[in-house]
Every structure is written in C-alpha cells, then in structure tokens.
Coordinates of C-alpha atoms and ligand atoms in Angstrom, one line a residue:
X899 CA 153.6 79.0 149.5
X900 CA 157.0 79.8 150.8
X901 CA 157.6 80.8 154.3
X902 CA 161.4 80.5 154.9
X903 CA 162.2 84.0 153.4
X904 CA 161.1 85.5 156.9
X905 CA 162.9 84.0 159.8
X906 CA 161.1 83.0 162.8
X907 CA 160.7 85.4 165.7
X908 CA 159.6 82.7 168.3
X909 CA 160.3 78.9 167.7
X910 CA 156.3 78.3 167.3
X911 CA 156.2 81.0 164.8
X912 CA 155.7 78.7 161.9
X913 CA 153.6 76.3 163.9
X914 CA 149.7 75.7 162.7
X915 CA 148.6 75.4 166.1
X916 CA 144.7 76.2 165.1
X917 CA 144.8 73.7 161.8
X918 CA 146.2 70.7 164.3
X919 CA 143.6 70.9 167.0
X920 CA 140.8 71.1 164.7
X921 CA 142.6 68.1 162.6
X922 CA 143.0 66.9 166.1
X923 CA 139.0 67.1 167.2
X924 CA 138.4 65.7 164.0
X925 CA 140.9 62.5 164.5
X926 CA 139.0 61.9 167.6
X927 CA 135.8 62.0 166.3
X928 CA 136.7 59.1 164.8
X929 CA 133.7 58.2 162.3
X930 CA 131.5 60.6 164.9
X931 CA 130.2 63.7 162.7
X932 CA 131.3 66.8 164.5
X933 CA 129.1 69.8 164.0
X934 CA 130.8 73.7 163.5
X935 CA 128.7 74.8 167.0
X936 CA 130.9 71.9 168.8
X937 CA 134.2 73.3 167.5
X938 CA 133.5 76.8 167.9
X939 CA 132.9 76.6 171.4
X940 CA 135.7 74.0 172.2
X941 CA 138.1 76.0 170.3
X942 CA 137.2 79.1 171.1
X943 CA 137.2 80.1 166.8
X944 CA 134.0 81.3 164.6
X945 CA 132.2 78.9 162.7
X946 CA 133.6 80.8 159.4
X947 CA 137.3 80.4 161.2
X948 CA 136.4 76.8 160.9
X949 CA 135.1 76.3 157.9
X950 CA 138.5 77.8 156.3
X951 CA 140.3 75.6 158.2
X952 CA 138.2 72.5 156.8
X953 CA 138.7 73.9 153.4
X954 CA 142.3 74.5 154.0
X955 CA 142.6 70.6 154.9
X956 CA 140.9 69.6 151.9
X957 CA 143.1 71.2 149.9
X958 CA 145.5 69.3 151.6
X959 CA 144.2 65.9 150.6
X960 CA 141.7 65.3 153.5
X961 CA 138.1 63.8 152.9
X962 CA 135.4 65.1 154.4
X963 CA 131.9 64.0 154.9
X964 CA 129.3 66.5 155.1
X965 CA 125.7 66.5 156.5
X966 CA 122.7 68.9 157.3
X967 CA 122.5 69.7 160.8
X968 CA 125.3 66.8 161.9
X969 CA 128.4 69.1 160.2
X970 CA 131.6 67.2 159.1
X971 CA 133.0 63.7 159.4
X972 CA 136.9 62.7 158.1
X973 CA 136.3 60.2 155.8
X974 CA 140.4 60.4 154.9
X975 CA 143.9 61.4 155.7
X976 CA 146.3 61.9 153.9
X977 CA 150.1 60.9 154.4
X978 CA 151.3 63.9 155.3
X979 CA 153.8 64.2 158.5
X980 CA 151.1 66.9 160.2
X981 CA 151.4 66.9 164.1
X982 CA 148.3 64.9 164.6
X983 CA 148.6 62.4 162.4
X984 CA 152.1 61.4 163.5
X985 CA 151.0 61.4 166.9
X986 CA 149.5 58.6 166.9
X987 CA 152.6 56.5 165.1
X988 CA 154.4 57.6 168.3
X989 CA 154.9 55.8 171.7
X990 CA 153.8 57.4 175.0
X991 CA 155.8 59.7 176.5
X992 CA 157.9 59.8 173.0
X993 CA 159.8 63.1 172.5
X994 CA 160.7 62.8 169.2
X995 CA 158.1 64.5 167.2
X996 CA 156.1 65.7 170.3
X997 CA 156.2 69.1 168.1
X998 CA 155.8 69.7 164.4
X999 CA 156.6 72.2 161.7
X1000 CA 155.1 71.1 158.6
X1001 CA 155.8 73.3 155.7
X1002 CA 154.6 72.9 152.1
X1003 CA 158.1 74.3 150.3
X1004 CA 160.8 75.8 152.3
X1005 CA 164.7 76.4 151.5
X1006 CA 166.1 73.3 153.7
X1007 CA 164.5 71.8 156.6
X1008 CA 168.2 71.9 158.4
X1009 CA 168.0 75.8 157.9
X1010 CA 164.7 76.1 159.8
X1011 CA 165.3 73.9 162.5
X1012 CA 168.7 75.9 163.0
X1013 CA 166.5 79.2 163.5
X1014 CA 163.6 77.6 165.6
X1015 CA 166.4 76.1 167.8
X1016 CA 168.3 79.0 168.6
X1017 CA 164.6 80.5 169.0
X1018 CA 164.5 77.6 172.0
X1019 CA 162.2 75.2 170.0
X1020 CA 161.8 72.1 172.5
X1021 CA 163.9 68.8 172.2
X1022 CA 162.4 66.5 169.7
X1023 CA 161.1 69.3 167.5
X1024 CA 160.5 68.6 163.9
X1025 CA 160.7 70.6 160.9
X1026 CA 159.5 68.3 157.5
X1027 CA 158.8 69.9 153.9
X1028 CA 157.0 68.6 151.1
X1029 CA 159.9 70.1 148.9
X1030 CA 163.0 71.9 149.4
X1031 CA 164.4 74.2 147.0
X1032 CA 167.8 74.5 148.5
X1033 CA 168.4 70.8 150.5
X1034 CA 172.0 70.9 152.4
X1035 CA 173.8 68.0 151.4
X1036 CA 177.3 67.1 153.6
X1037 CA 180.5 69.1 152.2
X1038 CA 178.4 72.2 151.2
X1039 CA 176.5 69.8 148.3
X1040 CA 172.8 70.2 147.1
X1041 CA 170.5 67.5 148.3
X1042 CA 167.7 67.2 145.7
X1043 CA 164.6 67.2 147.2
X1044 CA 161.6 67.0 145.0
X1045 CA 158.0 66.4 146.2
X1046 CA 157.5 62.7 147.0
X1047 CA 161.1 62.3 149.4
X1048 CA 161.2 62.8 152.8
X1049 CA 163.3 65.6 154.3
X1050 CA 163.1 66.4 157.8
X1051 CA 165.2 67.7 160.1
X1052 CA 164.9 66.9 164.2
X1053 CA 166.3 69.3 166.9
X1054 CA 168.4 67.0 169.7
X1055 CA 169.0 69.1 173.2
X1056 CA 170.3 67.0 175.1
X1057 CA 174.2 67.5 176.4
X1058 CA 176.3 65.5 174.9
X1059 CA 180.0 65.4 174.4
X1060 CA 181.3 66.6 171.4
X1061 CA 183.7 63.5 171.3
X1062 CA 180.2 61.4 170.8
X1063 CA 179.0 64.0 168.2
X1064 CA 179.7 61.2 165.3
X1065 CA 177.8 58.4 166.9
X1066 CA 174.3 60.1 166.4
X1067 CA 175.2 59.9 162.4
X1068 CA 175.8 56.1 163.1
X1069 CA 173.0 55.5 164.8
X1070 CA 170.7 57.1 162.7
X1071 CA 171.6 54.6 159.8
X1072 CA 171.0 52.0 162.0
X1073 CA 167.4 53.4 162.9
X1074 CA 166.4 54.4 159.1
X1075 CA 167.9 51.1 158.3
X1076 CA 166.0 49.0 160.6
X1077 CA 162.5 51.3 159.7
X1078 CA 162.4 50.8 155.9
X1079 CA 163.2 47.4 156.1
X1080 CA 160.2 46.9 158.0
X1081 CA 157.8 48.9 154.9
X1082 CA 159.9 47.5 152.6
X1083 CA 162.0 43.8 151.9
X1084 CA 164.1 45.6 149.9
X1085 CA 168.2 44.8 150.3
X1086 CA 169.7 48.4 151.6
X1087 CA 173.4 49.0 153.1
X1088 CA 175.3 51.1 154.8
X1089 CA 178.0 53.2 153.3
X1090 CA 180.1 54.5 155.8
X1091 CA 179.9 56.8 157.7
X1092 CA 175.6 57.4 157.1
X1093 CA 174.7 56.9 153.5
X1094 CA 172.0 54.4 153.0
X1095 CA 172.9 52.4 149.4
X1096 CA 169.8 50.3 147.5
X1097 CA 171.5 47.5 145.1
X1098 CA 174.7 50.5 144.9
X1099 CA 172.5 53.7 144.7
X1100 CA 172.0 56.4 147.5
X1101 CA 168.1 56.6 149.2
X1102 CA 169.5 58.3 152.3
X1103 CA 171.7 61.0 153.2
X1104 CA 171.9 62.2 157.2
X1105 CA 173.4 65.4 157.9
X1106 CA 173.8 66.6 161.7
X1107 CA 174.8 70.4 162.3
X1108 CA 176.0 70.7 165.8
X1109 CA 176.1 74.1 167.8
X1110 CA 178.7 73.6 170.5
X1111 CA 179.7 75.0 173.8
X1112 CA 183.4 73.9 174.4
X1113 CA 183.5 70.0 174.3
X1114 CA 179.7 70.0 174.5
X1115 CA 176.8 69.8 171.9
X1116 CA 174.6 72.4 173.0
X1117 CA 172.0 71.1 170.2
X1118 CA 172.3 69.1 166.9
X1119 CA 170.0 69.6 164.1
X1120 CA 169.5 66.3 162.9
X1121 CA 168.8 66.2 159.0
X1122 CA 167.4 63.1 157.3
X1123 CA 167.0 63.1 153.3
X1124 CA 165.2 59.8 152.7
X1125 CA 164.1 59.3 148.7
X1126 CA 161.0 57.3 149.7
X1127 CA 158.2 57.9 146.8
X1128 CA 160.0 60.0 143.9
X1129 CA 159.6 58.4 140.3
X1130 CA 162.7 57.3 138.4
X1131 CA 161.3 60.2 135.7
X1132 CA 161.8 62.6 138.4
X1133 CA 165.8 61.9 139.1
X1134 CA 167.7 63.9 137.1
X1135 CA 169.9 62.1 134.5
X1136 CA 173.2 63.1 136.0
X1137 CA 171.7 61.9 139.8
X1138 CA 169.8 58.5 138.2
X1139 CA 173.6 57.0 138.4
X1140 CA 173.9 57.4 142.1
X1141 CA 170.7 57.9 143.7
X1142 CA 167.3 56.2 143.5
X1143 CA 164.0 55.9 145.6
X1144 CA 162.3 52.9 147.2
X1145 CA 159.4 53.1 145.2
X1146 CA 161.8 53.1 142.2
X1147 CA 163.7 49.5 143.8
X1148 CA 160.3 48.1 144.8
X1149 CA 157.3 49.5 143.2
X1150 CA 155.3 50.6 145.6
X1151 CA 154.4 53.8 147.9
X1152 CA 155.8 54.0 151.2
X1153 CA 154.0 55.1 154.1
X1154 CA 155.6 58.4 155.2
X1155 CA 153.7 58.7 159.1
X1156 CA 154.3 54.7 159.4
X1157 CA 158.1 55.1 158.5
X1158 CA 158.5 58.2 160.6
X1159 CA 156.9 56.5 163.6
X1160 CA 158.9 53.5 162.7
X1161 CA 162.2 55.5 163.0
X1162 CA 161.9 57.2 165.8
X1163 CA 160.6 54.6 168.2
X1164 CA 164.1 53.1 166.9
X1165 CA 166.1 56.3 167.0
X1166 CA 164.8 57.9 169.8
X1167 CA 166.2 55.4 173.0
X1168 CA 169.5 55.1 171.0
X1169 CA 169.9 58.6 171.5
X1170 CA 168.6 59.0 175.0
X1171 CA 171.3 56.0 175.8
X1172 CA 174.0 58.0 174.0
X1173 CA 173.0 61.1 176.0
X1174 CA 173.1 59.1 179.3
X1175 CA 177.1 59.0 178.6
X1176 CA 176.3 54.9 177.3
X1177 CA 178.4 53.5 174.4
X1178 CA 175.3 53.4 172.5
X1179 CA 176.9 52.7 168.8
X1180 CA 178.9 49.8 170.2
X1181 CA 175.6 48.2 171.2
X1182 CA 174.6 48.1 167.6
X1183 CA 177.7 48.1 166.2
X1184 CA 177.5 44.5 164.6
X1185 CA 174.0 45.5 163.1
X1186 CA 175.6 48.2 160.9
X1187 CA 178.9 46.5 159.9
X1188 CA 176.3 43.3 159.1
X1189 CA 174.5 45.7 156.6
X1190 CA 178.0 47.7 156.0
X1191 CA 178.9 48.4 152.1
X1192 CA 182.1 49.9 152.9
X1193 CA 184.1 47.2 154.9
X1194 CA 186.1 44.8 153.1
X1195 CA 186.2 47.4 149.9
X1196 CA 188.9 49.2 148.6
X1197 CA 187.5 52.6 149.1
X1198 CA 188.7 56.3 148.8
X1199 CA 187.8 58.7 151.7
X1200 CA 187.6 62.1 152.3
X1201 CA 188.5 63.4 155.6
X1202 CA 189.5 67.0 156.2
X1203 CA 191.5 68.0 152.7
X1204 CA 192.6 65.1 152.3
X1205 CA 191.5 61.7 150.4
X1206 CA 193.0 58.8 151.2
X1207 CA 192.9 55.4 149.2
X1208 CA 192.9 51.6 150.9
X1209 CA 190.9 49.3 152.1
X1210 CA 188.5 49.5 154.8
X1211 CA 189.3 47.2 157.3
X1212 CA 187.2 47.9 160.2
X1213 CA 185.3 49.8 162.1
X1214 CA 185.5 50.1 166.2
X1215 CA 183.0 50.2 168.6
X1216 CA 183.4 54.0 168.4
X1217 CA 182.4 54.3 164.8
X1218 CA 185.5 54.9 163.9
X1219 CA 186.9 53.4 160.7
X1220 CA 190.2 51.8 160.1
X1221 CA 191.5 52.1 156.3
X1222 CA 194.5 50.2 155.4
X1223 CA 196.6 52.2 153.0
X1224 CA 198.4 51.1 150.1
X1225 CA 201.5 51.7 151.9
X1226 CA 200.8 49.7 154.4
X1227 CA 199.7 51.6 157.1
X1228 CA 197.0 52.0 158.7
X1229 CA 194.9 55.2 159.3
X1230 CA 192.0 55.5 161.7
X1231 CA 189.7 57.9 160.6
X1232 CA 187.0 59.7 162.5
X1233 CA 185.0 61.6 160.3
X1234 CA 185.0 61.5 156.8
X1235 CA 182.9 60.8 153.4
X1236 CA 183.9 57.9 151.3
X1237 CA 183.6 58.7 147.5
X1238 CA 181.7 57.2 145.0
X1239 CA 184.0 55.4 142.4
X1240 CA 184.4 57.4 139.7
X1241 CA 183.6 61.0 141.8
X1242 CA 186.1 63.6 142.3
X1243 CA 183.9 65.2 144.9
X1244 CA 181.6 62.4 146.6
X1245 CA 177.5 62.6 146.4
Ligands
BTN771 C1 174.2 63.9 152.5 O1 174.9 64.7 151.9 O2 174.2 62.7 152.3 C2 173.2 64.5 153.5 C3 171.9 64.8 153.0 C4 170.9 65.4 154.0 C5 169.6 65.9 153.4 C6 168.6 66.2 154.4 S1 167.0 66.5 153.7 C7 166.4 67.1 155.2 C8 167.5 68.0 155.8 N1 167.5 69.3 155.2 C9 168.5 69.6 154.5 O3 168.7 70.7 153.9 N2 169.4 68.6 154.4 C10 168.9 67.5 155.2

C-alpha cells in the first residue's frame, strides 16, 4: 500500500485512529478475552467494522486468540512502532511520540512529516515507515531504507533560535548513541557532525529540515535513519563498504518499540532544555567527543562548496568543530559533512 502520492488535507489524515483504539482496548485487556458486543458499544463501530479491523491486525503480525461466546484475546504483538504499543515504552506526560503515523511504504518519512506539520500536526508527532522508496539523505543523497531499518521522522515546535538549529543534530547522536548501546554492547562512534559509525561503517544518518521565521525555527522535522535489523544480503554491494546494521555487527534482532522508547526518554528533555534557551550540547558535550570518530583524525569536510582538508582538533561546547588546516590555520566550522576517505561526495 502506498499512501504518500496524495498529500494530507488535515495533519490526522493518515492517522488509524479506529485500528489504535481497538489495538488499544485489546492491550488493556491484557490476557482478558474481550467479546465484539464489548467493543461495539465502547467504540461506537459494528461488530463487522471490528472484525476487519482484527483481521487487518493479523495481517499485521498480531496473535489472536479466539473463543465461542468470550470473542478475542491478543496472544502477540508484533514490533511494529503503532501508537499503542509505543505508548507504553514512553514516560508520563512524554511528548515525543504522544501521536503516530505509521505507514507500511511511503516516499520518505521527512516528506510526510513536512506536510502533516504545515497541516499543524502537534509537537512530538511521529511519522515511521516500514520502507521508504525515496529516503532523503543530507546533501540531496538517497538514504536506503529497506524493510527491517528504522526511519522515522519527529516533528519539533518548539521556538528555538536558529543559531541553536545545529545542536538538535548533536544531541540526537548522543540520544541514539546512548539507546542502542543499552539493546546492544556493540562499540558505535560518532562521526561528526551526526553520523553514527559501527567498527567504521554507517548505522545512523540524522537529517533535520528546519522551517524558519527570521532567526527562529518555527518547526524542525527531525529525521532518523537507523539500520537496526537489515541482513548483510540486503545491503547493496556498492553500500556494504560504508554502511551496515546492528544485527549485521551483533547477530541479533533489535527491539524497534524498546529502542524508540529508549531514545526518546533520552532525546526528549535534551530538547526541551535546548528549547528553554540552556546550553544543552555543552552539557553532554564530553559524552560525544568520548565516543567521537572524528577528533584527532585527519579528515576532509564539506561545508558550503567547499572541502577542506586537516585535522580535527576540537570541538566547542557549541558543537562547533575546529579543523586545523595544512596551512596551518585554523578553521571553525559550523555545519558541515565530513567525507568518507576515498568519497568524492560523502555518504
Ligand atoms: C544522512 O544522510 O546521514 C541522513 C539520513 C537520514 C535518513 C532518515 S530515514 C527517516 C527520515 N526520512 C528520510 O527521508 N530521511 C530520514
């Protein structure tokens, strides 16, 4: 199924609002059966409404149990990022992922989220795919997104001053960072500014498309590409070189609602802190240059048109990174992409 052709008239217009609260009946149930008569009359649907709904989450990968007269119990969920079921990975009074579009196959997640938040989708809204056919990568590049990796995109609107704008990218590694390593033991580093590396190969791209009023971000679309459970069969040969997945590196599945909950009970005070005008990178600053894969290398970056060539020296409290040229001087550089080796363009 592909939904993204037809752009959203409201910002709930791709929301499954019927599908959730019967998941969500169900998920309170626990291991209660719940009969079609009790769902019909709390939610208002006919029993048949219901029963395609139930058949429509099988399909899905959910388990249920049915018996005469006592009507369905779930047996099993699957790990799929549906509003429910990341729910209850989340804190109270959590914003982040208080709303969720969950689409089998769309273009890009960042392309959606753009539409449903200039549609005035709520703060904390979040678009996820199973696939995307068309993944936005940073500097106009694909991202390859087959099934199995993550991609989601969160919509962020709270002010915030543009001059900040690079921080969220920053923090963000530091909150995917600190999430996988708690499903996985695996050794992962930061390649500046965002990019998270496994033994030298990319799992995690960020991309953040701001919409601005003068020196303010109106909203940020906050995309996160993570290549959680894709097989090393599925890479391409050309991508194997630079990218892999953490089941690749350690063998085993991750849990997508466990990581998700993971990342934004990490992510989402960072980002309330930067919002509150607080030098929120600088307070985790040493985390990322501790896990850094960039500092102390000779490294070429692309900022702007230009690529410059040197070593990276440091980087500030304000995420901003200080490359010592071979001339001898030294550049500070704001935003940028540091290239892989033996690219001419970056991945
Ligand atoms: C990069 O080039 O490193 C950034 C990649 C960002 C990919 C993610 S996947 C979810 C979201 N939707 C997109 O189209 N791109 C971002």
């Amino acid at each position: 199924m592909k939904m993204q052709e037809r752009a959203p008239q409201t910002w709930t217009d791709m929301d499954d609002p019927v599908r959730d609260r019967i998941l969500a009946a169900f998920l309170e149930a626990g291991d209660r059966y719940v009969s079609g008569s009790e769902l019909s009359q709390r939610l208002g649907l006919t029993r048949t409404a219901i029963w395609k709904h139930i058949q429509a989450l099988s399909d899905l990968g959910f388990v249920f149990a049915a018996a005469p007269r006592r009507g369905y119990r779930l047996q099993s969920a699957p790990d799929l990022l549906l509003a429910p079921l990341l729910y209850r990975q989340l804190p109270q009074g959590a914003q982040f992922g208080r709303h969720v579009v969950w689409l089998p196959e769309v273009d890009s997640t960042n392309a959606i989220a753009a539409q449903l938040a200039a549609k005035g989708a709520p703060h904390g809204t979040v678009v996820t795919a199973l696939v995307q056919n068309g993944g936005r990568g940073r500097r106009g590049r694909a991202w390859f997104s087959p099934q199995g990796g993550l991609w989601m995109s969160l919509i962020l609107r709270r002010p915030l001053p543009l001059a900040k704008a690079h921080e969220l990218t920053l923090l963000t590694s530091v909150a995917v960072h600190r999430a996988v390593r708690r499903q996985t033991d695996l050794p992962l580093a930061i390649k500046w500014p965002n990019d998270l590396l496994c033994r030298g190969r990319k799992v995690c791209g960020i991309l953040a498309e701001i919409r601005a009023e003068g020196e303010t971000v109106e909203h940020a679309v906050l995309g996160i590409g993570l290549n959680t459970n894709i097989p090393d069969t599925d890479f391409p040969s050309d991508i194997r070189e630079i990218a892999t997945s953490l089941l690749v590196e350690s063998g085993r599945p991750v849990s997508h609602l466990q990581l998700v909950g993971e990342l934004f009970r990490e992510l989402e005070p960072m980002y309330d802190a930067l919002a509150r005008g607080e030098d929120s990178f600088a307070a985790v600053a040493d985390e990322w240059r501790a896990h850094s894969a960039t500092l102390g290398q000779r490294v070429r970056v692309q900022t702007g048109h230009r690529v410059l060539t040197g070593l990276a020296e440091r980087l500030d409290d304000d995420g901003v990174l200080h490359l010592r040229c071979d001339d001898g001087t030294s550049v500070a550089i704001h935003s940028g992409d540091v290239l892989w080796p033996n690219s001419s363009a970056g991945a």
